[in-house]
Amino acid sequence: MDDFRISGEQDRQPTVLIVDDISENIQVLGTILDEHGIEFSYASSGTEALESVSFSKPDLILLDVSMPGMTGYEVCEILKKNGETKEIPVIFLTAKTETTDIIKGLDVGGIDYVTKPFNSKELLTRVKMHLELSLSKKIISKQNAHLEMINKQLREALAAKDKFFSIVAHDLKSPFHTLLGFSDLLLTTFENRDPEDIKRQLKIIKQSSQNAYELLINLLEWSRSQTGRLKHKPVVIDLAVQIKEVMSMLSNTAERKQIQLILDIQGTWKGFEDKHMFQTVIRNLVSNALKFTRPGGRLGIRGRELENFTEIIYSPQT
């Protein structure tokens, strides 16, 4: 006995549903299929066939045309109108050889026909060919779905990248505006400035330089994360100190929008974290909150220590 299996699906035996109201025909067809390792089930009427398909979908249907109650044409039309069964290939079994009958079978959705009395070799050739085509189509459909998922992920990644670069570009403008503005002011008025005033402005320039540097580090970290080269190096850090550094870095942005930053930190918060990753997360959260807080508003950051973790909350204040 030959064991017929589909290429690329070595563990998958095809299944065929035989639909015929004559038991002798079912027996003949079943014997031919069984001898070649093709699993089959059967139904003796159109109604029984539709009920069977609703529970278990075969890879192919051998459908008798002339049956009492519901013809094979009617059964095929119902199958093709159902989204769950329309892709199942149907081969008609018929004693009719008129061209009009064959065309009608193709019009209602059949892909082929086999005439009675059955020629075993012809029947088997047609069944194998259409099983190969059907299951190959399923494989291609799965591969297309997988490719579409990958394409969706790529589109989302590109959109995230574009958004990230847009945010970084926007945030870099602030420290550079400060650097350029205060540098120009010092150059043009240096001789007439009080040393303490110069020192204060140099501190502002240094802070703005630090802010720009941190943003560039953020960009490099994101780039490494996208290529799988970002390494997580957790150490014990003071979370409150890290949050204060981020707040200081974003203070110029808050001042320009006249937003008051409120930091409610009680005690010392210790955490086992990667310092740069933690600051990146906090910086992105606060930057986003500043973006959507109205001018003149307040942005509060507070936290509390729970049993096994520290909860950090940021929210607009009224």
Short mmCIF file of C-alpha atoms in Angstrom, two decimals:
data_model
loop_
_atom_site.label_atom_id
_atom_site.label_comp_id
_atom_site.label_asym_id
_atom_site.label_seq_id
_atom_site.Cartn_x
_atom_site.Cartn_y
_atom_site.Cartn_z
CA MET A 1 0.00 0.00 0.00
CA ASP A 2 1.35 3.41 -1.00
CA ASP A 3 1.36 6.02 1.74
CA PHE A 4 0.41 9.30 0.07
CA ARG A 5 1.61 12.40 1.88
CA ILE A 6 1.90 16.02 0.88
CA SER A 7 5.34 17.50 0.09
CA GLY A 8 6.51 19.70 2.94
CA GLU A 9 3.95 18.20 5.33
CA GLN A 10 5.53 14.81 6.10
CA ASP A 11 3.49 14.40 9.26
CA ARG A 12 0.26 15.35 7.58
CA GLN A 13 -2.01 12.79 5.90
CA PRO A 14 -4.63 14.33 3.59
CA THR A 15 -8.31 13.72 4.25
CA VAL A 16 -11.08 13.35 1.69
CA LEU A 17 -14.85 13.50 2.22
CA ILE A 18 -16.84 11.19 -0.07
CA VAL A 19 -20.45 12.30 -0.62
CA ASP A 20 -22.67 9.77 -2.44
CA ASP A 21 -26.11 8.31 -1.78
CA ILE A 22 -25.07 4.88 -3.14
CA SER A 23 -23.14 2.82 -0.61
CA GLU A 24 -21.43 0.73 -3.32
CA ASN A 25 -19.86 3.89 -4.78
CA ILE A 26 -18.62 4.93 -1.34
CA GLN A 27 -17.09 1.48 -0.85
CA VAL A 28 -15.28 1.57 -4.21
CA LEU A 29 -13.95 5.10 -3.68
CA GLY A 30 -12.94 4.37 -0.09
CA THR A 31 -10.98 1.29 -1.15
CA ILE A 32 -9.07 3.23 -3.82
CA LEU A 33 -8.15 5.99 -1.39
CA ASP A 34 -7.30 3.63 1.47
CA GLU A 35 -4.92 1.62 -0.71
CA HIS A 36 -2.88 4.78 -1.24
CA GLY A 37 -2.81 5.99 2.36
CA ILE A 38 -5.43 8.71 1.92
CA GLU A 39 -7.74 9.06 4.90
CA PHE A 40 -11.43 9.48 4.14
CA SER A 41 -14.84 9.97 5.67
CA TYR A 42 -18.20 9.75 3.97
CA ALA A 43 -21.71 11.16 3.88
CA SER A 44 -24.77 9.73 2.14
CA SER A 45 -26.60 13.00 1.49
CA GLY A 46 -25.98 16.69 0.92
CA THR A 47 -27.38 17.61 4.33
CA GLU A 48 -25.16 15.06 6.06
CA ALA A 49 -22.14 16.36 4.12
CA LEU A 50 -22.73 19.97 5.20
CA GLU A 51 -23.10 18.87 8.81
CA SER A 52 -19.88 16.85 8.61
CA VAL A 53 -17.92 19.77 7.14
CA SER A 54 -19.12 22.08 9.91
CA PHE A 55 -17.31 19.86 12.44
CA SER A 56 -14.24 18.78 10.49
CA LYS A 57 -12.89 20.37 7.32
CA PRO A 58 -11.49 17.88 4.78
CA ASP A 59 -8.72 18.69 2.31
CA LEU A 60 -10.91 17.70 -0.64
CA ILE A 61 -14.51 16.64 -1.32
CA LEU A 62 -15.62 14.01 -3.83
CA LEU A 63 -19.23 15.08 -4.43
CA ASP A 64 -21.89 13.14 -6.30
CA VAL A 65 -24.01 15.34 -8.56
CA SER A 66 -27.30 13.40 -8.54
CA MET A 67 -28.60 12.85 -5.02
CA PRO A 68 -32.16 12.96 -3.66
CA GLY A 69 -33.18 15.98 -1.62
CA MET A 70 -30.16 18.19 -2.36
CA THR A 71 -28.07 17.91 -5.50
CA GLY A 72 -24.29 18.11 -5.53
CA TYR A 73 -24.54 21.46 -7.32
CA GLU A 74 -26.61 22.88 -4.46
CA VAL A 75 -24.22 21.51 -1.84
CA CYS A 76 -21.25 23.05 -3.66
CA GLU A 77 -22.96 26.44 -3.91
CA ILE A 78 -23.57 26.44 -0.15
CA LEU A 79 -19.95 25.48 0.55
CA LYS A 80 -18.60 28.25 -1.68
CA LYS A 81 -20.77 30.90 -0.02
CA ASN A 82 -19.37 30.03 3.42
CA GLY A 83 -16.10 31.78 4.27
CA GLU A 84 -14.90 28.79 6.31
CA THR A 85 -15.47 26.19 3.56
CA LYS A 86 -15.16 28.09 0.30
CA GLU A 87 -11.49 27.12 -0.17
CA ILE A 88 -12.14 23.35 0.07
CA PRO A 89 -11.70 21.91 -3.46
CA VAL A 90 -14.66 19.95 -4.86
CA ILE A 91 -14.43 17.23 -7.49
CA PHE A 92 -17.80 16.22 -8.89
CA LEU A 93 -18.72 12.57 -9.38
CA THR A 94 -21.13 12.24 -12.27
CA ALA A 95 -22.47 9.92 -14.92
CA LYS A 96 -23.31 12.98 -16.98
CA THR A 97 -20.81 13.83 -19.68
CA GLU A 98 -22.70 16.60 -21.44
CA THR A 99 -20.72 19.83 -21.78
CA THR A 100 -23.52 21.84 -20.17
CA ASP A 101 -23.42 19.63 -17.07
CA ILE A 102 -19.65 19.95 -16.78
CA ILE A 103 -19.80 23.72 -17.21
CA LYS A 104 -22.53 23.98 -14.57
CA GLY A 105 -20.32 22.09 -12.11
CA LEU A 106 -17.44 24.49 -12.75
CA ASP A 107 -19.76 27.51 -12.50
CA VAL A 108 -20.92 26.59 -8.99
CA GLY A 109 -17.33 26.23 -7.78
CA GLY A 110 -16.16 22.71 -8.66
CA ILE A 111 -12.55 22.35 -9.80
CA ASP A 112 -12.82 19.05 -11.64
CA TYR A 113 -15.07 16.06 -12.34
CA VAL A 114 -14.74 12.30 -12.53
CA THR A 115 -17.18 10.21 -14.56
CA LYS A 116 -18.89 7.04 -13.49
CA PRO A 117 -18.08 4.18 -13.65
CA PHE A 118 -14.82 5.09 -11.95
CA ASN A 119 -11.43 4.54 -13.53
CA SER A 120 -9.18 3.96 -10.52
CA LYS A 121 -6.04 5.40 -12.09
CA GLU A 122 -7.82 8.49 -13.40
CA LEU A 123 -9.58 9.08 -10.08
CA LEU A 124 -6.40 8.72 -8.07
CA THR A 125 -4.42 11.00 -10.39
CA ARG A 126 -7.01 13.76 -10.12
CA VAL A 127 -7.36 13.41 -6.35
CA LYS A 128 -3.59 13.50 -5.75
CA MET A 129 -3.11 16.47 -8.06
CA HIS A 130 -5.81 18.55 -6.37
CA LEU A 131 -4.67 17.56 -2.88
CA GLU A 132 -1.16 18.72 -3.74
CA LEU A 133 -2.50 22.00 -5.12
CA SER A 134 -4.84 22.57 -2.18
CA LEU A 135 -2.32 21.91 0.56
CA SER A 136 0.40 23.83 -1.29
CA LYS A 137 -2.00 26.74 -1.42
CA LYS A 138 -2.48 26.48 2.35
CA ILE A 139 1.28 26.52 2.90
CA ILE A 140 1.64 29.59 0.68
CA SER A 141 -1.24 31.28 2.51
CA LYS A 142 0.46 30.65 5.88
CA GLN A 143 3.75 31.94 4.54
CA ASN A 144 2.03 35.06 3.19
CA ALA A 145 0.38 35.62 6.56
CA HIS A 146 3.78 35.25 8.24
CA LEU A 147 5.36 37.69 5.79
CA GLU A 148 2.55 40.15 6.36
CA MET A 149 3.12 39.93 10.11
CA ILE A 150 6.84 40.60 9.57
CA ASN A 151 6.03 43.54 7.29
CA LYS A 152 3.67 44.93 9.93
CA GLN A 153 6.39 44.66 12.57
CA LEU A 154 8.85 46.39 10.23
CA ARG A 155 6.37 49.20 9.56
CA GLU A 156 5.81 49.63 13.29
CA ALA A 157 9.55 49.61 13.93
CA LEU A 158 10.13 52.24 11.24
CA ALA A 159 7.30 54.37 12.62
CA ALA A 160 8.79 54.08 16.12
CA LYS A 161 12.21 55.02 14.75
CA ASP A 162 10.82 58.07 12.93
CA LYS A 163 8.94 59.15 16.05
CA PHE A 164 12.02 58.62 18.20
CA PHE A 165 14.25 60.69 15.92
CA SER A 166 11.57 63.38 15.77
CA ILE A 167 11.47 63.56 19.59
CA VAL A 168 15.27 63.59 19.88
CA ALA A 169 15.60 66.28 17.21
CA HIS A 170 12.99 68.39 18.98
CA ASP A 171 14.56 67.91 22.40
CA LEU A 172 18.07 68.70 21.10
CA LYS A 173 16.92 72.12 19.97
CA SER A 174 16.38 73.26 23.53
CA PRO A 175 19.92 72.77 24.92
CA PHE A 176 21.52 74.03 21.71
CA HIS A 177 19.39 77.16 21.72
CA THR A 178 20.57 77.75 25.27
CA LEU A 179 24.20 77.06 24.35
CA LEU A 180 24.14 79.35 21.35
CA GLY A 181 22.19 82.09 23.10
CA PHE A 182 24.30 82.32 26.24
CA SER A 183 27.58 81.82 24.35
CA ASP A 184 26.73 84.71 22.05
CA LEU A 185 25.66 86.83 25.02
CA LEU A 186 28.96 86.20 26.83
CA LEU A 187 31.04 86.95 23.75
CA THR A 188 29.35 90.28 23.07
CA THR A 189 29.10 91.51 26.70
CA PHE A 190 32.01 89.79 28.42
CA GLU A 191 33.91 92.96 29.34
CA ASN A 192 30.90 94.54 31.06
CA ARG A 193 29.78 91.45 32.99
CA ASP A 194 30.14 90.79 36.69
CA PRO A 195 32.28 87.65 37.37
CA GLU A 196 29.45 86.06 39.37
CA ASP A 197 27.06 86.70 36.50
CA ILE A 198 29.52 85.12 34.06
CA LYS A 199 29.91 82.13 36.38
CA ARG A 200 26.12 81.70 36.55
CA GLN A 201 25.81 81.76 32.76
CA LEU A 202 28.69 79.31 32.37
CA LYS A 203 26.84 76.94 34.69
CA ILE A 204 23.79 77.22 32.43
CA ILE A 205 25.97 76.48 29.39
CA LYS A 206 27.46 73.46 31.15
CA GLN A 207 24.03 72.15 32.11
CA SER A 208 22.74 72.59 28.57
CA SER A 209 25.81 70.76 27.25
CA GLN A 210 25.12 67.94 29.68
CA ASN A 211 21.49 67.79 28.55
CA ALA A 212 22.53 67.56 24.89
CA TYR A 213 25.06 64.87 25.74
CA GLU A 214 22.47 62.81 27.62
CA LEU A 215 20.09 63.05 24.68
CA LEU A 216 22.79 61.80 22.33
CA ILE A 217 23.50 58.92 24.72
CA ASN A 218 19.78 58.14 24.62
CA LEU A 219 19.93 58.04 20.83
CA LEU A 220 22.94 55.71 20.86
CA GLU A 221 21.28 53.41 23.39
CA TRP A 222 18.18 53.18 21.22
CA SER A 223 20.35 52.41 18.19
CA ARG A 224 22.12 49.61 20.07
CA SER A 225 18.80 48.19 21.28
CA GLN A 226 17.57 47.93 17.69
CA THR A 227 20.63 45.93 16.64
CA GLY A 228 20.67 43.71 19.72
CA ARG A 229 23.91 45.21 21.03
CA LEU A 230 22.45 46.93 24.08
CA LYS A 231 23.65 45.23 27.26
CA HIS A 232 21.75 45.39 30.52
CA LYS A 233 24.12 46.18 33.41
CA PRO A 234 22.05 46.50 36.60
CA VAL A 235 23.60 47.84 39.79
CA VAL A 236 22.20 49.17 43.05
CA ILE A 237 21.32 52.82 42.46
CA ASP A 238 19.47 55.60 44.28
CA LEU A 239 16.33 56.02 42.18
CA ALA A 240 15.56 59.42 43.69
CA VAL A 241 18.96 60.79 42.63
CA GLN A 242 18.47 59.51 39.09
CA ILE A 243 15.02 61.09 38.87
CA LYS A 244 16.38 64.41 40.16
CA GLU A 245 19.03 64.38 37.43
CA VAL A 246 16.38 63.83 34.76
CA MET A 247 14.20 66.61 36.20
CA SER A 248 17.17 68.97 36.18
CA MET A 249 17.93 68.04 32.59
CA LEU A 250 14.35 68.88 31.54
CA SER A 251 14.00 72.01 33.66
CA ASN A 252 14.69 74.36 30.71
CA THR A 253 11.92 72.71 28.69
CA ALA A 254 9.55 73.09 31.64
CA GLU A 255 10.50 76.75 32.13
CA ARG A 256 9.85 77.61 28.50
CA LYS A 257 6.32 76.26 28.84
CA GLN A 258 5.95 77.80 32.32
CA ILE A 259 5.33 74.35 33.78
CA GLN A 260 6.23 73.76 37.39
CA LEU A 261 7.98 70.45 38.07
CA ILE A 262 7.06 69.00 41.46
CA LEU A 263 9.14 66.17 42.88
CA ASP A 264 7.69 64.37 45.90
CA ILE A 265 10.42 62.04 47.15
CA GLN A 266 10.41 60.79 50.69
CA GLY A 267 13.45 58.90 51.94
CA THR A 268 15.91 56.94 49.82
CA TRP A 269 14.70 54.67 47.05
CA LYS A 270 17.12 51.92 46.21
CA GLY A 271 16.78 49.79 43.12
CA PHE A 272 18.74 47.16 41.20
CA GLU A 273 18.65 48.82 37.79
CA ASP A 274 20.70 49.76 34.77
CA LYS A 275 21.31 53.46 35.40
CA HIS A 276 21.16 54.58 31.77
CA MET A 277 18.11 52.50 30.94
CA PHE A 278 16.30 53.77 34.03
CA GLN A 279 17.07 57.39 33.18
CA THR A 280 16.01 56.82 29.57
CA VAL A 281 12.61 55.51 30.68
CA ILE A 282 12.05 58.35 33.15
CA ARG A 283 13.26 60.97 30.66
CA ASN A 284 10.92 59.71 27.96
CA LEU A 285 7.95 59.61 30.35
CA VAL A 286 8.57 63.12 31.70
CA SER A 287 9.29 64.55 28.22
CA ASN A 288 6.01 63.13 26.98
CA ALA A 289 4.17 64.52 30.00
CA LEU A 290 5.69 67.98 29.43
CA LYS A 291 4.62 67.84 25.81
CA PHE A 292 0.97 67.30 26.72
CA THR A 293 0.78 69.50 29.83
CA ARG A 294 -0.72 72.91 29.18
CA PRO A 295 1.44 76.03 29.71
CA GLY A 296 1.17 77.26 33.27
CA GLY A 297 0.41 73.80 34.60
CA ARG A 298 2.24 71.61 37.06
CA LEU A 299 3.75 68.17 36.62
CA GLY A 300 4.15 66.04 39.69
CA ILE A 301 6.34 62.98 40.18
CA ARG A 302 5.98 60.94 43.31
CA GLY A 303 6.70 57.43 44.45
CA ARG A 304 6.11 54.92 47.14
CA GLU A 305 7.89 51.80 48.28
CA LEU A 306 5.79 48.65 48.23
CA GLU A 307 6.72 45.17 49.40
CA ASN A 308 8.89 44.08 46.48
CA PHE A 309 9.13 47.14 44.25
CA THR A 310 9.01 50.91 44.07
CA GLU A 311 6.05 52.52 42.31
CA ILE A 312 6.82 55.76 40.44
CA ILE A 313 3.86 57.92 39.38
CA TYR A 314 3.85 61.01 37.22
CA SER A 315 0.75 63.09 36.58
CA PRO A 316 -0.35 66.64 35.76
CA GLN A 317 -1.27 68.77 38.76
CA THR A 318 -4.05 71.33 38.86
#
